[in-house]
Amino acid sequence: MKPMITVHQLSKSFRLPQPAPEGPFRGLRTLMSRQYTEKEAVRGVSFSIASGEFVGYIGPNGAGKSTTIKMLSGILHPTAGEVQIDGLNPHRDRRRVARRLGVLFGQRTQLWWDLPVRDSYDILAAMYGIETDRKDARITELADLLQLGEFMDTPVRKLSLGQRMRADLAAALLHDPDVLFLDEPTIGLDVVAKRSIREYLHSINVELGKTVLLTTHDMDDIEQLCSRVIVINRGTIGFDGTIDELRRRIGLPTLIRVTYRQTPVLSSTGLASYDDSSLRVTEIDGHTVTAECNREAISAMDALRLLEQYGEIEDVHMEEPHFEDVIHNLY
Ligand SMILES: Nc1ncnc2c1ncn2[C@@H]1O[C@H](COP(=O)(O)OP(=O)(O)OP(=O)(O)O)[C@@H](O)[C@H]1O
């Protein structure tokens, strides 16, 4: 599939005034200083995203996510490297790229706070040069998809956070862009609103075929929505692949909890015989034994066969490592 977004050796450095020595008016003296330090926020980042992909762009605070997104959308000039959105350069072709891009910042709205939602769409449509007929059809379509009907005539400041996010999502989609940059679209939402936003995002990708780049600290968003994840840390890409590949790479163990019909013939001295890298018993509680299984080294079936030697198994429970824990290990 042809690439929709191409990023090649992208870098961004910020020049910061060097802090003045301790003393009175330190802040002011720092501002006046002619000495600078360079902060390399993004360092030689390269990736390519195909049309129709849904990609998570994640990393700890200060990793360089927003700086990358700002360069991708033409807001910031890179210090080095190149970006192409469907073959266009966001800095040289800013207007044309803006028509191809929809951007949602969960932390701040692009709607007019005191105006009814509908009026914000009118203003945005005028800014994008969308004709009245097309605009009306588009708003009807989006109101239907995102269920905006009940608050279309309500001022933005009176919306709940979940409603506001849906209204903002419609604003990002109004000009029918091919690519969406979503920055924390579920931030602050309760579980019900989160679920509905995730469903909308899924259908925007699957039904409308939009290419989506999602930045979030919510690992459930990533796990439920993204086919691929790119991890940035201290300005460089640490991982680019599927969620399964990421799990395998981090190699956190699967937990197997086995309940035997009788007390298993497994004493604390017996633990040692399991204690290799593939299967390690971590707890014995009455009839129940918990073991950590390294799925790279041993299959779940073989692990169970091993555990079967110690009694007749009544029940088995398996727990994959939480994605949040996987990511914690990566950061
Ligand atoms: N305009 C700026 N001037 C100076 N430094 C900046 C500027 N913008 C970002 N930085 C620095 O660049 C680094 C990357 O910041 P960025 O906002 O891209 O991180 P992030 O991954 O989006 O973080 P978060 O998850 O906290 O939003 C940080 O150290 C930040 O302080």
Coordinates of C-alpha atoms and ligand atoms in Angstrom, one line a residue:
M1 CA 0.0 0.0 0.0
K2 CA 1.3 3.5 -0.8
P3 CA 2.7 5.5 2.1
M4 CA 0.4 8.3 3.3
I5 CA 3.0 9.7 5.7
T6 CA 6.7 9.5 5.2
V7 CA 9.1 10.8 7.8
H8 CA 12.9 10.7 7.1
Q9 CA 15.6 11.5 9.6
L10 CA 13.4 14.1 11.2
S11 CA 15.1 16.2 14.0
K12 CA 14.1 19.3 16.0
S13 CA 16.3 21.2 18.4
F14 CA 15.1 24.0 20.6
R15 CA 17.5 26.8 21.7
L16 CA 17.0 27.6 25.4
P17 CA 18.6 30.4 27.3
Q18 CA 21.2 29.0 29.8
P19 CA 20.0 29.5 33.3
A20 CA 21.8 32.4 35.1
P21 CA 23.7 31.7 38.3
E22 CA 21.7 31.8 41.6
G23 CA 21.0 35.3 42.9
P24 CA 18.5 38.1 42.7
F25 CA 16.3 38.4 39.5
R26 CA 17.6 35.0 38.3
G27 CA 14.6 34.5 36.0
L28 CA 15.1 37.9 34.4
R29 CA 18.8 37.4 34.0
T30 CA 18.2 34.0 32.4
L31 CA 15.8 35.7 29.9
M32 CA 18.4 38.4 29.0
S33 CA 21.3 35.8 28.7
R34 CA 23.0 35.5 25.4
Q35 CA 24.2 32.0 26.2
Y36 CA 22.1 29.1 25.0
T37 CA 21.8 25.4 25.3
E38 CA 20.4 23.1 22.7
K39 CA 17.5 20.8 23.5
E40 CA 17.3 18.0 21.0
A41 CA 13.6 17.1 21.3
V42 CA 13.4 14.8 18.2
R43 CA 16.5 13.1 16.9
G44 CA 16.7 11.4 13.5
V45 CA 13.2 9.9 13.5
S46 CA 12.1 7.9 10.4
F47 CA 8.9 6.0 9.7
S48 CA 6.4 5.5 7.0
I49 CA 2.6 5.0 7.5
A50 CA 0.5 3.5 4.8
S51 CA -2.9 4.8 3.7
G52 CA -5.6 3.4 6.1
E53 CA -3.3 2.4 8.9
F54 CA -4.2 3.2 12.6
V55 CA -0.9 3.8 14.4
G56 CA -0.2 4.6 18.0
Y57 CA 2.6 7.1 18.7
I58 CA 3.5 6.7 22.3
G59 CA 6.3 7.6 24.8
P60 CA 6.8 9.0 28.3
N61 CA 6.3 12.7 29.1
G62 CA 8.7 14.9 27.2
A63 CA 9.7 12.1 24.7
G64 CA 9.1 14.2 21.6
K65 CA 5.6 13.2 20.5
S66 CA 4.0 16.6 20.3
T67 CA 7.1 18.0 18.6
T68 CA 6.9 15.3 16.0
I69 CA 3.1 15.9 15.4
K70 CA 3.7 19.6 15.1
M71 CA 6.4 19.0 12.4
L72 CA 4.1 16.6 10.6
S73 CA 1.3 19.1 10.5
G74 CA 3.5 22.0 9.4
I75 CA 3.2 24.0 12.7
L76 CA 6.9 23.6 13.5
H77 CA 9.9 23.6 11.1
P78 CA 12.2 20.7 11.5
T79 CA 15.9 21.4 12.2
A80 CA 16.7 18.6 9.8
G81 CA 15.0 15.8 7.9
E82 CA 11.9 15.6 5.8
V83 CA 8.2 14.9 6.1
Q84 CA 5.8 14.1 3.3
I85 CA 2.0 13.8 3.6
D86 CA 0.7 12.1 0.5
G87 CA 3.7 13.4 -1.3
L88 CA 3.3 17.0 -0.1
N89 CA 5.7 18.9 2.2
P90 CA 3.8 20.3 5.1
H91 CA 6.1 23.4 5.3
R92 CA 6.2 24.3 1.6
D93 CA 2.6 23.2 0.9
R94 CA 1.0 24.2 4.2
R95 CA -2.4 25.1 2.8
R96 CA -2.8 22.0 0.6
V97 CA -1.6 19.8 3.5
A98 CA -4.0 21.5 5.9
R99 CA -6.9 20.3 3.6
R100 CA -5.7 16.8 3.8
L101 CA -5.2 16.8 7.6
G102 CA -7.6 16.8 10.5
V103 CA -6.2 17.5 14.0
L104 CA -7.7 16.9 17.4
F105 CA -6.1 18.1 20.6
G106 CA -8.0 16.5 23.5
Q107 CA -6.7 19.1 25.9
R108 CA -8.1 22.1 24.1
T109 CA -11.0 22.6 21.8
Q110 CA -10.8 24.2 18.3
L111 CA -14.5 25.2 18.7
W112 CA -15.7 28.6 19.7
W113 CA -16.5 28.4 23.4
D114 CA -19.5 30.7 23.6
L115 CA -21.1 29.7 20.2
P116 CA -23.5 26.8 19.5
V117 CA -21.7 23.8 18.1
R118 CA -23.4 24.4 14.7
D119 CA -22.0 27.9 14.4
S120 CA -18.4 26.7 15.0
Y121 CA -18.9 24.3 12.0
D122 CA -20.2 27.2 9.9
I123 CA -17.1 29.2 10.6
L124 CA -14.7 26.2 10.0
A125 CA -16.5 25.4 6.8
A126 CA -16.1 29.0 5.6
M127 CA -12.4 28.8 6.5
Y128 CA -12.0 25.6 4.5
G129 CA -14.0 27.0 1.6
I130 CA -16.7 24.3 1.8
E131 CA -19.8 25.1 -0.2
T132 CA -23.1 25.3 1.7
D133 CA -24.7 22.2 0.2
R134 CA -21.6 20.1 0.8
K135 CA -21.3 21.5 4.3
D136 CA -24.9 20.7 5.2
A137 CA -24.6 17.2 3.9
R138 CA -21.3 16.7 5.7
I139 CA -22.7 18.0 9.1
T140 CA -25.7 15.7 8.7
E141 CA -23.4 12.8 8.1
L142 CA -21.1 13.5 11.0
A143 CA -24.0 14.3 13.4
D144 CA -25.4 10.9 12.5
L145 CA -22.0 9.1 12.9
L146 CA -21.0 10.9 16.2
Q147 CA -24.6 11.4 17.6
L148 CA -24.3 15.2 17.8
G149 CA -28.0 15.9 17.3
E150 CA -29.0 16.5 20.9
F151 CA -26.4 19.3 21.4
M152 CA -25.9 20.8 18.0
D153 CA -27.5 24.1 19.1
T154 CA -25.8 24.1 22.6
P155 CA -22.9 26.5 23.3
V156 CA -19.7 24.6 23.5
R157 CA -19.0 25.7 27.1
K158 CA -22.2 23.9 28.2
L159 CA -21.2 20.5 26.8
S160 CA -19.9 17.6 28.9
L161 CA -16.3 16.6 28.1
G162 CA -17.5 13.5 26.2
Q163 CA -19.9 15.6 24.1
R164 CA -17.2 18.2 23.5
M165 CA -14.7 15.5 22.3
R166 CA -17.3 14.2 19.8
A167 CA -18.0 17.8 18.6
D168 CA -14.3 18.3 18.2
L169 CA -13.9 15.1 16.3
A170 CA -16.6 16.2 13.9
A171 CA -14.7 19.5 13.5
A172 CA -11.5 17.7 12.6
L173 CA -13.4 15.6 10.0
L174 CA -15.5 18.4 8.6
H175 CA -13.4 19.0 5.5
D176 CA -13.1 15.3 4.9
P177 CA -9.4 14.9 5.4
D178 CA -7.5 11.7 4.6
V179 CA -5.3 11.8 7.6
L180 CA -6.1 12.4 11.3
F181 CA -3.7 13.4 14.0
L182 CA -5.3 12.7 17.4
D183 CA -3.6 14.0 20.5
E184 CA -5.1 12.4 23.7
P185 CA -8.6 12.1 22.4
T186 CA -9.9 10.3 25.5
I187 CA -8.1 12.3 28.2
G188 CA -10.3 12.9 31.2
L189 CA -13.3 10.9 29.9
D190 CA -15.2 8.4 32.0
V191 CA -15.2 4.7 31.0
V192 CA -18.5 5.0 29.1
A193 CA -17.5 8.1 27.1
K194 CA -14.0 6.6 26.5
R195 CA -15.6 3.5 25.0
S196 CA -17.9 5.5 22.7
I197 CA -15.0 7.7 21.5
R198 CA -13.0 4.5 20.8
E199 CA -15.9 3.0 18.8
Y200 CA -16.2 6.2 16.7
L201 CA -12.4 6.3 16.1
H202 CA -12.5 2.7 15.0
S203 CA -15.3 3.3 12.5
I204 CA -13.6 6.5 11.2
N205 CA -10.6 4.3 10.4
V206 CA -12.5 1.2 9.2
E207 CA -15.6 2.6 7.5
L208 CA -14.3 6.0 6.4
G209 CA -10.8 4.7 5.6
K210 CA -9.0 7.5 7.3
T211 CA -5.3 7.1 8.2
V212 CA -4.9 7.8 11.9
L213 CA -1.9 8.7 14.0
L214 CA -2.9 8.6 17.7
T215 CA -0.9 10.0 20.6
T216 CA -2.1 8.9 24.1
H217 CA -1.0 7.9 27.5
D218 CA -3.9 5.5 27.7
M219 CA -2.6 2.1 26.9
D220 CA -6.2 0.7 26.5
D221 CA -6.7 3.2 23.6
I222 CA -3.6 1.8 22.0
E223 CA -4.4 -1.9 22.6
Q224 CA -8.0 -1.6 21.4
L225 CA -7.4 0.7 18.4
C226 CA -4.0 0.4 16.9
S227 CA -2.6 -2.3 14.6
R228 CA 0.8 -0.8 15.0
V229 CA 2.7 1.1 17.6
I230 CA 5.7 3.4 17.3
V231 CA 7.5 4.2 20.6
I232 CA 9.6 7.3 21.0
N233 CA 11.8 7.9 24.0
R234 CA 14.2 10.8 24.5
G235 CA 13.6 11.9 20.9
T236 CA 14.4 8.6 19.2
I237 CA 12.3 5.7 18.0
G238 CA 12.8 2.7 20.3
F239 CA 10.2 0.4 18.7
D240 CA 8.1 0.2 15.6
G241 CA 5.9 -2.8 15.1
T242 CA 2.7 -4.6 16.1
I243 CA 1.5 -4.9 19.7
D244 CA 2.2 -8.7 19.6
E245 CA 5.7 -8.1 18.5
L246 CA 6.1 -5.5 21.3
R247 CA 4.8 -8.0 23.9
R248 CA 7.2 -10.7 22.6
R249 CA 10.2 -8.3 22.6
I250 CA 9.6 -7.2 26.2
G251 CA 9.0 -10.9 27.1
L252 CA 6.9 -10.5 30.2
P253 CA 5.8 -13.9 31.4
T254 CA 2.3 -15.3 31.0
L255 CA 0.8 -16.2 34.4
I256 CA -0.7 -19.8 34.6
R257 CA -2.8 -20.5 37.7
V258 CA -3.6 -24.2 38.0
T259 CA -6.1 -25.6 40.6
Y260 CA -5.6 -29.4 41.3
R261 CA -8.2 -31.8 42.6
Q262 CA -6.0 -32.7 45.5
T263 CA -3.1 -30.9 47.2
P264 CA -0.4 -31.0 44.5
V265 CA 2.7 -33.1 45.2
L266 CA 4.9 -30.1 45.1
S267 CA 6.8 -29.0 48.1
S268 CA 8.8 -25.8 48.5
T269 CA 11.9 -27.9 47.6
G270 CA 10.1 -29.0 44.4
L271 CA 10.0 -25.3 43.4
A272 CA 13.7 -25.5 42.5
S273 CA 13.1 -28.2 39.9
Y274 CA 10.9 -25.8 37.9
D275 CA 13.1 -22.9 38.3
D276 CA 14.5 -22.5 34.9
S277 CA 13.9 -19.7 32.4
S278 CA 10.8 -21.3 30.8
L279 CA 8.5 -22.1 33.8
R280 CA 8.8 -20.8 37.3
V281 CA 6.4 -21.5 40.2
T282 CA 5.9 -18.4 42.1
E283 CA 3.1 -19.4 44.6
I284 CA 1.5 -22.5 46.1
D285 CA -1.8 -21.8 47.9
G286 CA -3.6 -25.0 48.9
H287 CA -4.7 -26.7 45.7
T288 CA -3.7 -23.8 43.6
V289 CA -0.3 -23.2 42.0
T290 CA 0.7 -20.1 40.2
A291 CA 3.6 -20.2 37.7
E292 CA 5.2 -17.7 35.3
C293 CA 5.6 -19.0 31.9
N294 CA 8.0 -17.6 29.3
R295 CA 6.0 -18.2 26.1
E296 CA 9.2 -17.7 23.9
A297 CA 10.8 -20.7 25.6
I298 CA 7.8 -23.0 26.2
S299 CA 4.3 -23.4 24.8
A300 CA 1.3 -23.1 27.1
M301 CA 0.5 -26.8 26.3
D302 CA 4.0 -28.0 27.3
A303 CA 3.8 -25.9 30.5
L304 CA 0.5 -27.5 31.4
R305 CA 1.9 -31.0 30.6
L306 CA 4.7 -30.2 33.1
L307 CA 2.3 -29.0 35.7
E308 CA 0.1 -32.1 35.2
Q309 CA 2.8 -34.3 36.6
Y310 CA 2.0 -33.0 40.1
G311 CA -1.7 -33.9 40.3
E312 CA -5.0 -34.0 38.4
I313 CA -5.8 -30.5 37.1
E314 CA -9.3 -29.3 37.8
D315 CA -9.1 -25.7 36.5
V316 CA -6.7 -23.5 34.6
H317 CA -6.6 -19.8 34.4
M318 CA -4.1 -17.9 32.1
E319 CA -3.3 -14.2 32.2
E320 CA -1.4 -12.4 29.5
P321 CA 0.8 -9.6 30.8
H322 CA -1.0 -6.3 31.0
F323 CA -0.1 -4.0 28.1
E324 CA 0.5 -1.2 30.6
D325 CA 3.2 -3.3 32.3
V326 CA 4.8 -4.1 28.9
I327 CA 5.0 -0.4 28.1
H328 CA 6.3 0.4 31.6
N329 CA 9.2 -2.0 30.9
L330 CA 9.9 -0.3 27.6
Y331 CA 10.1 3.3 29.1
Ligands
LIG1 N1 8.9 25.3 22.3 C1 9.8 24.6 23.0 N2 10.9 25.2 23.5 C2 11.8 24.5 24.2 N3 11.7 23.2 24.5 C3 10.6 22.5 24.0 C4 9.6 23.2 23.3 N4 8.6 22.3 23.0 C5 9.0 21.1 23.5 N5 10.2 21.3 24.2 C6 11.0 20.2 24.9 O1 11.2 19.1 24.0 C7 11.0 17.9 24.6 C8 9.9 17.1 23.9 O2 8.6 17.7 24.2 P1 7.2 17.2 23.6 O3 6.2 18.2 24.0 O4 7.4 16.9 22.2 O5 7.0 15.9 24.4 P2 5.8 14.9 24.5 O6 6.3 13.5 24.2 O7 4.7 15.4 23.6 O8 5.4 15.0 26.0 P3 4.0 14.9 26.8 O9 3.6 13.4 26.8 O10 4.4 15.3 28.2 O11 3.0 15.8 26.1 C9 10.7 18.2 26.1 O12 11.9 18.1 26.8 C10 10.2 19.7 26.0 O13 10.5 20.3 27.2

